[in-house]
PDB file of C-alpha atoms and ligand atoms in Angstrom:
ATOM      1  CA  UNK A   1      18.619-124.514 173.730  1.00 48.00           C
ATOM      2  CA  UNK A   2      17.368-127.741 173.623  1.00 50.00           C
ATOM      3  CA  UNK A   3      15.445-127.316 169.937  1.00 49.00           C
ATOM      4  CA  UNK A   4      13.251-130.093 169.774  1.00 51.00           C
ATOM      5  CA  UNK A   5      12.182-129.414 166.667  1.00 64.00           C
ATOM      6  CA  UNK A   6      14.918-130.764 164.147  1.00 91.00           C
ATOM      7  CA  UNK A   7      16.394-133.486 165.691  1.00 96.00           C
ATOM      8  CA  UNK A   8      17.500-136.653 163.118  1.00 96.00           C
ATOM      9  CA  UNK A   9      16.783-139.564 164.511  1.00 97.00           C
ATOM     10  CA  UNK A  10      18.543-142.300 162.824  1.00 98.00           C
ATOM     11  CA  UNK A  11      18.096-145.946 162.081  1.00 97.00           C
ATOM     12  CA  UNK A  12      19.975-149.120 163.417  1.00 96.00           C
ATOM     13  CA  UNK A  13      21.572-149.281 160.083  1.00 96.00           C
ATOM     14  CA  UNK A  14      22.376-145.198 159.997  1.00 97.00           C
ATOM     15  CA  UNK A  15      23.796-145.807 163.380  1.00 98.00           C
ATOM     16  CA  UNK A  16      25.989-149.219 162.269  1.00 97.00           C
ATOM     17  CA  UNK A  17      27.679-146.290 160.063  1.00 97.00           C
ATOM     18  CA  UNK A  18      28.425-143.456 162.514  1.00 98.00           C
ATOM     19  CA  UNK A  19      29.979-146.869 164.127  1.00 98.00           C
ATOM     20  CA  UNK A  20      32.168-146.415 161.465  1.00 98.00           C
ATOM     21  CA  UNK A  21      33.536-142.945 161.698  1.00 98.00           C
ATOM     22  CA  UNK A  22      33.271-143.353 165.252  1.00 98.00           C
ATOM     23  CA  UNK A  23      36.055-146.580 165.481  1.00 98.00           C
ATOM     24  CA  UNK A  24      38.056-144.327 163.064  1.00 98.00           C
ATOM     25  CA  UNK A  25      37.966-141.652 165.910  1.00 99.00           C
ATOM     26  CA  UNK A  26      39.076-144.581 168.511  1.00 98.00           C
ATOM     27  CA  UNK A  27      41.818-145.403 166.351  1.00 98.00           C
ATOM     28  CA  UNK A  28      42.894-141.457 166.360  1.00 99.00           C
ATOM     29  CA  UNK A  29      42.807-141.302 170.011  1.00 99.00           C
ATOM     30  CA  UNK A  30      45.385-144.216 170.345  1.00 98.00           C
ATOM     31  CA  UNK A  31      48.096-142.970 168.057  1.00 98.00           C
ATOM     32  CA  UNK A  32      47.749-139.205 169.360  1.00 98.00           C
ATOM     33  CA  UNK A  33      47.670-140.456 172.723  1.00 98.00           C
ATOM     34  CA  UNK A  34      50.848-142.949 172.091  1.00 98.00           C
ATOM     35  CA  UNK A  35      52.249-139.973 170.438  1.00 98.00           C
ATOM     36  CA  UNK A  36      51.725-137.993 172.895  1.00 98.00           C
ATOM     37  CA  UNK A  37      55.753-136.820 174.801  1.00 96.00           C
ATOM     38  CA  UNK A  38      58.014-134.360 176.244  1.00 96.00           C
ATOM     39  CA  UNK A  39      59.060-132.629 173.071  1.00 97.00           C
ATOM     40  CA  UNK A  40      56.675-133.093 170.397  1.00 98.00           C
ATOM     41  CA  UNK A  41      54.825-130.053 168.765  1.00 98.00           C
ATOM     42  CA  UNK A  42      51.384-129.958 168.801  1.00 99.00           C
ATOM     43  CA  UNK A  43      51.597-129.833 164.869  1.00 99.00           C
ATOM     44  CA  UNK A  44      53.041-133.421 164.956  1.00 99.00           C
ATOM     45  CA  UNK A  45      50.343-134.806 166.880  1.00 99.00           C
ATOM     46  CA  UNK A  46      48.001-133.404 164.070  1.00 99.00           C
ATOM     47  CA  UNK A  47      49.898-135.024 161.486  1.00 99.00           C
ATOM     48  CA  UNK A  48      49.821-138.662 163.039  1.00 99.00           C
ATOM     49  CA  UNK A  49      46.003-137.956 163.236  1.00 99.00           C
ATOM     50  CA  UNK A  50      46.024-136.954 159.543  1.00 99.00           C
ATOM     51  CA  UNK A  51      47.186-140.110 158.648  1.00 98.00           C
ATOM     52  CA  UNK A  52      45.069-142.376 160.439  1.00 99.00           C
ATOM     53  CA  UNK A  53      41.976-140.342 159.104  1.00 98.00           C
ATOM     54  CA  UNK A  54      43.868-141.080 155.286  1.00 98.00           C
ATOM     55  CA  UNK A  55      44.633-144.358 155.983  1.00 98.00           C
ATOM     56  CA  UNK A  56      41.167-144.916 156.738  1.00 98.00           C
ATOM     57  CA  UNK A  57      39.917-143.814 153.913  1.00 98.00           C
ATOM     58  CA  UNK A  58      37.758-140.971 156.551  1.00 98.00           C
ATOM     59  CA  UNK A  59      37.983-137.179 156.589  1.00 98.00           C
ATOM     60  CA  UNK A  60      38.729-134.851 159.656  1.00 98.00           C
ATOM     61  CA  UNK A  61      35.031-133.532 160.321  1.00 98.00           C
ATOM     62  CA  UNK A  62      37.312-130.329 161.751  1.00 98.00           C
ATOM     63  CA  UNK A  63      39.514-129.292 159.238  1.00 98.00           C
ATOM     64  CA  UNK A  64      37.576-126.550 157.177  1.00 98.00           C
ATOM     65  CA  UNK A  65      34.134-126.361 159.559  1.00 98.00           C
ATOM     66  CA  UNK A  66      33.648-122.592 159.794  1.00 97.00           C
ATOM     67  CA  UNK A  67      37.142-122.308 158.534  1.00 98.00           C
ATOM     68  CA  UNK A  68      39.009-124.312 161.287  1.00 98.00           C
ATOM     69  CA  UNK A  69      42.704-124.727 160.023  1.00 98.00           C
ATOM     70  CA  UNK A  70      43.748-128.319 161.268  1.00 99.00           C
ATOM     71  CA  UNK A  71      42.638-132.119 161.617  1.00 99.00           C
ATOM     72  CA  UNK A  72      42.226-132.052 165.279  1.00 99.00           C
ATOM     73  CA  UNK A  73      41.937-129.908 168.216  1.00 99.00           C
ATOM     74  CA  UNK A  74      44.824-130.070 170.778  1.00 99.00           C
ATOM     75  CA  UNK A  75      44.369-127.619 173.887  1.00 99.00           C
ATOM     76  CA  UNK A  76      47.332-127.422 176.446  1.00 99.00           C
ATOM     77  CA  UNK A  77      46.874-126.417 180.523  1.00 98.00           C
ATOM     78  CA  UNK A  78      44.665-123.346 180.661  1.00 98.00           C
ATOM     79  CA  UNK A  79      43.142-123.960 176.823  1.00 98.00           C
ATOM     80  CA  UNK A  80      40.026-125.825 177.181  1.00 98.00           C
ATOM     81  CA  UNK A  81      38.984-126.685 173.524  1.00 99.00           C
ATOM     82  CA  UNK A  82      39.836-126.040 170.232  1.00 98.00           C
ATOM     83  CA  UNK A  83      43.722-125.304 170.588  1.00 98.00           C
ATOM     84  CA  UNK A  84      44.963-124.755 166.917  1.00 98.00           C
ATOM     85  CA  UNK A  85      47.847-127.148 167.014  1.00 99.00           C
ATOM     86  CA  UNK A  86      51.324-125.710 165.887  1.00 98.00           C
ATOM     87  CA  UNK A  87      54.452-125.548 166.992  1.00 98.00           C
ATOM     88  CA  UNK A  88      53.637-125.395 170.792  1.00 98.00           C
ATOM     89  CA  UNK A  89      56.606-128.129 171.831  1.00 98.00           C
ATOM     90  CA  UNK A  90      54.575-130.326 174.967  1.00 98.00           C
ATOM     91  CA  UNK A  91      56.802-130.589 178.500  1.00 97.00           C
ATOM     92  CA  UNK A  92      56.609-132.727 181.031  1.00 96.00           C
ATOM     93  CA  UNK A  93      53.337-132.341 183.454  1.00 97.00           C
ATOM     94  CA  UNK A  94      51.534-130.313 180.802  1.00 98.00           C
ATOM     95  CA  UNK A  95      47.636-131.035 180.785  1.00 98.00           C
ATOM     96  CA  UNK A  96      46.524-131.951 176.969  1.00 98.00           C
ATOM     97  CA  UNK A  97      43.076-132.317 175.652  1.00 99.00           C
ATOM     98  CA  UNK A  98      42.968-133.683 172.397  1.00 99.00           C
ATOM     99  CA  UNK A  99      39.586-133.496 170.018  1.00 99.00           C
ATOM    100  CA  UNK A 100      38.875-135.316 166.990  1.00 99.00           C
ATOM    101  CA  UNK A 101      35.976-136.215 164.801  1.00 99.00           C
ATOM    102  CA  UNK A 102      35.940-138.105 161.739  1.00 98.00           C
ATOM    103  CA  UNK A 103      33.637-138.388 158.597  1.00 98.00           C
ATOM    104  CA  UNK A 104      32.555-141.531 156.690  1.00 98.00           C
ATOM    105  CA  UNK A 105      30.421-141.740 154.045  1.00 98.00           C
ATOM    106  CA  UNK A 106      28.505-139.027 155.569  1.00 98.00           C
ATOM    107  CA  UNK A 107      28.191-139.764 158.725  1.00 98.00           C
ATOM    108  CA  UNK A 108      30.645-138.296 162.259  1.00 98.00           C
ATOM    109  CA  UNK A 109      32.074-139.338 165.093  1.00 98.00           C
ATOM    110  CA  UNK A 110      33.611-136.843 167.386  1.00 98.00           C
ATOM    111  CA  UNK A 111      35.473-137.987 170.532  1.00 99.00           C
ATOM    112  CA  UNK A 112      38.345-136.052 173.075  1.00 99.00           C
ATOM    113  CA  UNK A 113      40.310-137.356 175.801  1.00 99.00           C
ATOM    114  CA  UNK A 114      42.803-135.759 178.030  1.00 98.00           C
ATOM    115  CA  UNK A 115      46.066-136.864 179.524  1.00 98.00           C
ATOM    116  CA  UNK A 116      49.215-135.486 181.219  1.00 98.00           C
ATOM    117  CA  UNK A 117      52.348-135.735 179.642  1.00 97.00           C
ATOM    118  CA  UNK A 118      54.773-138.379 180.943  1.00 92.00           C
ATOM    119  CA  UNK A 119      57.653-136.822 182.630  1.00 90.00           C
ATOM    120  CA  UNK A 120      60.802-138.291 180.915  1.00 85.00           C
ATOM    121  CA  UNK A 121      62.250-139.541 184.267  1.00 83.00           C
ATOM    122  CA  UNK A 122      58.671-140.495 185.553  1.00 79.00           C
ATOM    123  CA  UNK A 123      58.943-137.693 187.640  1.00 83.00           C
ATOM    124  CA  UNK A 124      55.203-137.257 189.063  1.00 86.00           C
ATOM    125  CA  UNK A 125      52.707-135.040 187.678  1.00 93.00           C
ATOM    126  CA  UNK A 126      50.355-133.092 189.923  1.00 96.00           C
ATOM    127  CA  UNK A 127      47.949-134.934 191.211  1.00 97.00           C
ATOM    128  CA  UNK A 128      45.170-131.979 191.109  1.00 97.00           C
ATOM    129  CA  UNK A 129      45.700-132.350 187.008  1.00 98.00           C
ATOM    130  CA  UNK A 130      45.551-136.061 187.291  1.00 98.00           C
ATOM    131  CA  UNK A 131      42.472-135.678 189.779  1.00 98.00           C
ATOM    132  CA  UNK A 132      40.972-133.233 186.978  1.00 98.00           C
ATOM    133  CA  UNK A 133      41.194-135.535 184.292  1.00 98.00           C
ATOM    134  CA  UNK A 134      40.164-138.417 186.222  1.00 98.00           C
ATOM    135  CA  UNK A 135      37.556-136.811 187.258  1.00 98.00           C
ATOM    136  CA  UNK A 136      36.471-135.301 183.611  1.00 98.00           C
ATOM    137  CA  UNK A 137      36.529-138.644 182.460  1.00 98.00           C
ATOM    138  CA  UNK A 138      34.322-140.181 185.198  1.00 98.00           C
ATOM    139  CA  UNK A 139      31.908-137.182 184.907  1.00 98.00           C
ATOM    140  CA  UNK A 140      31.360-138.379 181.301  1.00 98.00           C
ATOM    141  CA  UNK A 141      31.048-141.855 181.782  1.00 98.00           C
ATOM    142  CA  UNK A 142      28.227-140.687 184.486  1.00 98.00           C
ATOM    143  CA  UNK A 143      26.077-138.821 181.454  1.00 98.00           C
ATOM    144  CA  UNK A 144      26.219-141.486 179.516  1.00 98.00           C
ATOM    145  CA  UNK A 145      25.064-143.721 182.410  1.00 98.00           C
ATOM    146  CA  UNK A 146      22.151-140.956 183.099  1.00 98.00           C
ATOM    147  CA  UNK A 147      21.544-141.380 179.144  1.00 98.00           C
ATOM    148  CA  UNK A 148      20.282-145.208 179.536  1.00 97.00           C
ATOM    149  CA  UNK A 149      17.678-145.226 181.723  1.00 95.00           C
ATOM    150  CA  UNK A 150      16.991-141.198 181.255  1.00 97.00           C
ATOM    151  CA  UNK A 151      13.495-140.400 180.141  1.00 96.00           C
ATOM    152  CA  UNK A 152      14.455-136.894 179.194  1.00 98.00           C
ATOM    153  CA  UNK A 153      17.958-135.549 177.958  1.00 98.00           C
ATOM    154  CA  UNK A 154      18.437-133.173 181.212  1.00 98.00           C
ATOM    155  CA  UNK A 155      19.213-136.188 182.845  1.00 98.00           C
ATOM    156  CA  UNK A 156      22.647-136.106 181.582  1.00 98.00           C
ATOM    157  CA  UNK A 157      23.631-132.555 182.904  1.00 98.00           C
ATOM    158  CA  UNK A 158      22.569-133.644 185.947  1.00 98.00           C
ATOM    159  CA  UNK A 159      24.541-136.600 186.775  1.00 98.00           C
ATOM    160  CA  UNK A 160      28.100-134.551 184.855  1.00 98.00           C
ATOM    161  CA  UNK A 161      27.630-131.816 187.286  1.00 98.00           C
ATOM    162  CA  UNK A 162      26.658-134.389 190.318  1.00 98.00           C
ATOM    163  CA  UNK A 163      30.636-135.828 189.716  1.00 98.00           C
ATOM    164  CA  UNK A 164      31.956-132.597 188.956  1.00 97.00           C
ATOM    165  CA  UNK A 165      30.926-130.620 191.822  1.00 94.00           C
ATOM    166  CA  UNK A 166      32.383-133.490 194.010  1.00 92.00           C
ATOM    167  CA  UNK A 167      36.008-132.042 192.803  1.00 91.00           C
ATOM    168  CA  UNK A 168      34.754-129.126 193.435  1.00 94.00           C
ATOM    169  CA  UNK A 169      35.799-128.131 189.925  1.00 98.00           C
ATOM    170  CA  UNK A 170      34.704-125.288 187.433  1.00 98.00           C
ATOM    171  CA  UNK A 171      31.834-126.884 184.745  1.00 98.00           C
ATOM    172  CA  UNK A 172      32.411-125.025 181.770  1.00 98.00           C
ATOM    173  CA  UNK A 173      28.726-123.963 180.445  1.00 98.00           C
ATOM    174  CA  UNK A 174      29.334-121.544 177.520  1.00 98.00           C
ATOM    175  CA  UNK A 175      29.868-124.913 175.296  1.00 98.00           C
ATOM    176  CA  UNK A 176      27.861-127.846 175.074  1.00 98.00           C
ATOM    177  CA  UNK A 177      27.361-131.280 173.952  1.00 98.00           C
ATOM    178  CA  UNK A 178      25.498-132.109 171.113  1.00 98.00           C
ATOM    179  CA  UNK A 179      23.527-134.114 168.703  1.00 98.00           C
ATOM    180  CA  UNK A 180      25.166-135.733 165.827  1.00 98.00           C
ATOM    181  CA  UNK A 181      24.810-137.676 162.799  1.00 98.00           C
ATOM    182  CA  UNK A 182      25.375-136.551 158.768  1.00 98.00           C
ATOM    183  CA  UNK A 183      26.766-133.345 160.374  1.00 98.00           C
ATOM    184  CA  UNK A 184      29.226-132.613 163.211  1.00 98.00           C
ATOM    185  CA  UNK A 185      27.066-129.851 165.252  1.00 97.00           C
ATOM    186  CA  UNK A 186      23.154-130.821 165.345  1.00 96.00           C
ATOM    187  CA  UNK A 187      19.995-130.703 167.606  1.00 96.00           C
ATOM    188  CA  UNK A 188      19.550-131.072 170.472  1.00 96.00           C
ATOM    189  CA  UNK A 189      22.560-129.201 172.905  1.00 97.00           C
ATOM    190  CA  UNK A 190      23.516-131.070 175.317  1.00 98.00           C
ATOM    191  CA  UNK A 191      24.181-129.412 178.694  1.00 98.00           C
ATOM    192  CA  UNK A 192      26.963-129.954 181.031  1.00 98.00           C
ATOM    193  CA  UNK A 193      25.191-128.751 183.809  1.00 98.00           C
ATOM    194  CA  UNK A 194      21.317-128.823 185.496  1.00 98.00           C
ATOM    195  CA  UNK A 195      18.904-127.105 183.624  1.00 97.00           C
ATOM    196  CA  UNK A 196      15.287-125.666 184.565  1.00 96.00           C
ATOM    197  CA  UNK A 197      13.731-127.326 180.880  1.00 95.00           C
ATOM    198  CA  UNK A 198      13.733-131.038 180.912  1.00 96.00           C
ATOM    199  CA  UNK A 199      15.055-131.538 177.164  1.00 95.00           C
ATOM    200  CA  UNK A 200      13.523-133.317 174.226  1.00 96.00           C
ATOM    201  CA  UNK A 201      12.334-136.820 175.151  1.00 96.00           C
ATOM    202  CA  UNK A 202      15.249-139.467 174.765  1.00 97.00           C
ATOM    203  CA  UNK A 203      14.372-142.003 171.919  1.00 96.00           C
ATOM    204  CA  UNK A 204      15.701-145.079 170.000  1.00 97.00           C
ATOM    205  CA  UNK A 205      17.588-142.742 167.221  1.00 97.00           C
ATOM    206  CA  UNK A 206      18.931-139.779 169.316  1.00 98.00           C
ATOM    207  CA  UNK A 207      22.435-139.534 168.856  1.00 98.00           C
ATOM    208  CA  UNK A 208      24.523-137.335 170.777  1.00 98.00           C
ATOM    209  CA  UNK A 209      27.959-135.794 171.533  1.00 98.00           C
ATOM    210  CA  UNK A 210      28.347-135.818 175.648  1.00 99.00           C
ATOM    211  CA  UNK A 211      31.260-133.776 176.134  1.00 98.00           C
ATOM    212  CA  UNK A 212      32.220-132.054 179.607  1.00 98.00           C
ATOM    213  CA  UNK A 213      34.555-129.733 180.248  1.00 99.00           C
ATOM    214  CA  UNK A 214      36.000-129.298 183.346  1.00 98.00           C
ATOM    215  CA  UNK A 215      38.220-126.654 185.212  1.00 98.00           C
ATOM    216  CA  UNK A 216      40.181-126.250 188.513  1.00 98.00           C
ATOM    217  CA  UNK A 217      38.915-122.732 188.721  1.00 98.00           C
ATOM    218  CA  UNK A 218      35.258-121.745 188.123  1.00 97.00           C
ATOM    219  CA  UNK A 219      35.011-122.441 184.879  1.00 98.00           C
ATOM    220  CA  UNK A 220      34.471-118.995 182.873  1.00 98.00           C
ATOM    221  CA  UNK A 221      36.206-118.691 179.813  1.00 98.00           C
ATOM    222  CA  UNK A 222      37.818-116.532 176.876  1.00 98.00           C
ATOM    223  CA  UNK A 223      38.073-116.672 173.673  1.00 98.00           C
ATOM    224  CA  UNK A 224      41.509-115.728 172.211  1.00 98.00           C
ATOM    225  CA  UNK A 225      42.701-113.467 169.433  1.00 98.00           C
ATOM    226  CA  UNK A 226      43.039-116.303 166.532  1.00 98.00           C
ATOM    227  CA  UNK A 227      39.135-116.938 167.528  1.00 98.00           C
ATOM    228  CA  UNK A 228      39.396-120.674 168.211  1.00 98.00           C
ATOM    229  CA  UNK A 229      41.059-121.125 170.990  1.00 98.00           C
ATOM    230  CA  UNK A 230      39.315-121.374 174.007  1.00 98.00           C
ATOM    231  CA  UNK A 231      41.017-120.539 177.927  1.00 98.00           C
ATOM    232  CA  UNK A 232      40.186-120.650 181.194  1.00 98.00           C
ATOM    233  CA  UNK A 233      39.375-116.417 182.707  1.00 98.00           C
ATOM    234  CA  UNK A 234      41.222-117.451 185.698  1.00 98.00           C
ATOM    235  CA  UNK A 235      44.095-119.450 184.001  1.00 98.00           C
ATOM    236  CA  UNK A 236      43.482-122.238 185.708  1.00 98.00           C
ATOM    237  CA  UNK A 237      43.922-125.708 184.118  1.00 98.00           C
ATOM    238  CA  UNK A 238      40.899-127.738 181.839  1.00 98.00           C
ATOM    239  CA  UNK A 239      40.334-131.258 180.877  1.00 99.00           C
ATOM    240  CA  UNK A 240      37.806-132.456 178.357  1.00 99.00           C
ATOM    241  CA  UNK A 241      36.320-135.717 177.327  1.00 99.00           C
ATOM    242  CA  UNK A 242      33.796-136.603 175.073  1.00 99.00           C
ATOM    243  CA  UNK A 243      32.079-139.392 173.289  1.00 99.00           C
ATOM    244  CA  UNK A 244      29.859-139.888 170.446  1.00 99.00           C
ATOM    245  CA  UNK A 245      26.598-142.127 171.971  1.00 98.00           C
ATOM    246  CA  UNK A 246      23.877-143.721 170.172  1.00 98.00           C
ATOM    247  CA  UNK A 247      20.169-144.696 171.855  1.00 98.00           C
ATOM    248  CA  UNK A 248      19.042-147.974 170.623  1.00 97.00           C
ATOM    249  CA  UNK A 249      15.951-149.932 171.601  1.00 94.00           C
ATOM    250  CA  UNK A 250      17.445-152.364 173.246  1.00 92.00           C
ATOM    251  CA  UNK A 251      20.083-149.566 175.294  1.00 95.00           C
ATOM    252  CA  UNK A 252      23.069-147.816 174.158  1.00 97.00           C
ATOM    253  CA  UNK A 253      26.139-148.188 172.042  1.00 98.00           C
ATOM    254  CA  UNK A 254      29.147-145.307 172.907  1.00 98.00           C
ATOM    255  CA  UNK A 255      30.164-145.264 168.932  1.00 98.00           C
ATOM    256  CA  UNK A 256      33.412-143.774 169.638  1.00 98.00           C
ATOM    257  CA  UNK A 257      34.600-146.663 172.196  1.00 98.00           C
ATOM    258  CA  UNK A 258      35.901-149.908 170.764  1.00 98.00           C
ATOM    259  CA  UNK A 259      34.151-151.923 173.679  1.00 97.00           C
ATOM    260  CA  UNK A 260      30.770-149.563 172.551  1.00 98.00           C
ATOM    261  CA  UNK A 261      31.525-148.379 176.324  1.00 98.00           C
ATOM    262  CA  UNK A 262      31.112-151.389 178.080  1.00 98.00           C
ATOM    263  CA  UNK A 263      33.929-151.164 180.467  1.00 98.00           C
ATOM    264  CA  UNK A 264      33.369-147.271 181.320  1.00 98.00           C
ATOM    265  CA  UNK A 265      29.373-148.355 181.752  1.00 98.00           C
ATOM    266  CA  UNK A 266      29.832-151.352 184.108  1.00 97.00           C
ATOM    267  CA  UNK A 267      30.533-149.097 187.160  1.00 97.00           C
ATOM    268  CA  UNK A 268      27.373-147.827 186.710  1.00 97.00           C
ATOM    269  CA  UNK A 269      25.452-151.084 186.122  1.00 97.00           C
ATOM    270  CA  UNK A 270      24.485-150.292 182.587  1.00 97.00           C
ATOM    271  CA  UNK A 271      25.201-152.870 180.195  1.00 95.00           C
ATOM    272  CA  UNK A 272      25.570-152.033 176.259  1.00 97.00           C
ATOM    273  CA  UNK A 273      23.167-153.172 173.843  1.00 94.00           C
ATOM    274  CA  UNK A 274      24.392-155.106 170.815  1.00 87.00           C
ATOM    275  CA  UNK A 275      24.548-153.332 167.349  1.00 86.00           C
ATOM    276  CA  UNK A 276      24.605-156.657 164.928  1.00 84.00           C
TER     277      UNK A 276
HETATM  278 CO1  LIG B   1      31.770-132.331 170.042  1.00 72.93          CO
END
């Protein structure tokens, strides 16, 4: 954990292009979320993603990595990352996390949300899933918070499971955040949790993938037969979000946000630094 030793740190113009992929990933997150209903297959929801990567001109930084067979990840109620998508058909007050990362002349973005689907008579969905989510959300807004005025990387376990352990909910820890750049998966992990080592020192350059995962059990998981798919031990229910975050001198930029994360940083009195 933590290897120090082969981070990339990348330049203001390396990072104006993982800008790139990383808006491409924004724009995936608002079609699969719009697309998101009682009734559609999870195979769908892959399809509108391929075609904003296409349309793009961008490539799913998924599809083929270590053999994984679709564009996105979609992961429904007690599947915490890396549901295959197929022909799962969403209902009413399921809980969906949806992963995508995109590639761009080299350079990633990876982002995931998670929402409840819309009950077709706006019945109410339980408010423990919408709590979870919420609170997932929140919990990586936090990190990112911890990021900008963090002298060391640990900083950002630290504040996700502060929020989490408010719910109390389950912090996944056998996946991790990352850092990122000309590939998907790079140096340093990134910890959802508190850790004894401090983590490499955090630097104009470090870019990373802060990605919680929260359950409303304790958090253990299982990895299923097809080998992707990832599920709670207890069955309980998981949210994930995630966002692709780039240190700058002057502050940060959340690459994956169209505001560069301005409106999920005010709460916590960081401001964004500009990229141009
Ligand atoms: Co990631």
């Amino acid at each position: 954990m933590f290897g120090r030793d082969h981070i990339e740190y990348k330049s203001a113009d390396q990072v104006r292009l993982m800008r790139r992929a990383g808006l491409v990933v924004a724009d995936v997150h608002a079609a699969v979320r719009a697309a998101v209903t009682v009734g559609v297959t999870t195979a769908e929801l892959d399809a509108v993603a391929a075609e904003v990567l296409r349309s793009a001109g961008a490539m799913s930084s998924f599809l083929g990595y270590e053999g994984y067979p679709a564009t996105i990840c979609v992961s429904v109620n007690d599947e915490v990352i890396h549901g295959i998508p197929g022909d799962r058909v969403l209902r009413p007050g399921d809980l969906v996390s949806v992963d995508a990362g995109a590639v761009v002349e080299g350079w990633h973005g990876d982002a995931a949300f998670s929402m409840v689907v819309p009950g077709p008579d706006g019945e109410e969905p339980d408010p423990a899933d919408v709590a979870l989510v919420e609170t997932t959300e929140r919990a990586t807004w936090a990190g990112i918070a911890a990021l900008a005025t963090a002298d060391r990387l640990d900083a950002v376990g630290a504040a996700v499971e502060d929020v989490a352990e408010g719910g109390p909910y389950g912090i996944v820890e056998e996946y991790v955040g990352h850092g990122i750049g000309t590939q998907m998966h790079q140096d340093p992990d990134v910890p959802n949790y508190r850790t004894r080592g401090r983590g490499p020192r955090v630097r104009p350059g470090l870019c990373v993938a802060i990605e919680p995962m929260l359950t409303r059990g304790d958090g253990s998981t299982e990895l299923c037969e097809d080998e992707w798919t990832v599920v709670t031990d207890d069955g309980s229910r998981a949210a994930h979000w995630e966002h692709t975050v780039a240190v700058l001198e002057g502050g940060l930029w959340v690459l994956t946000a169209p505001d560069g994360g301005a409106a999920g940083l005010a709460p916590f009195g960081v401001t964004v630094a500009p990229l141009d």
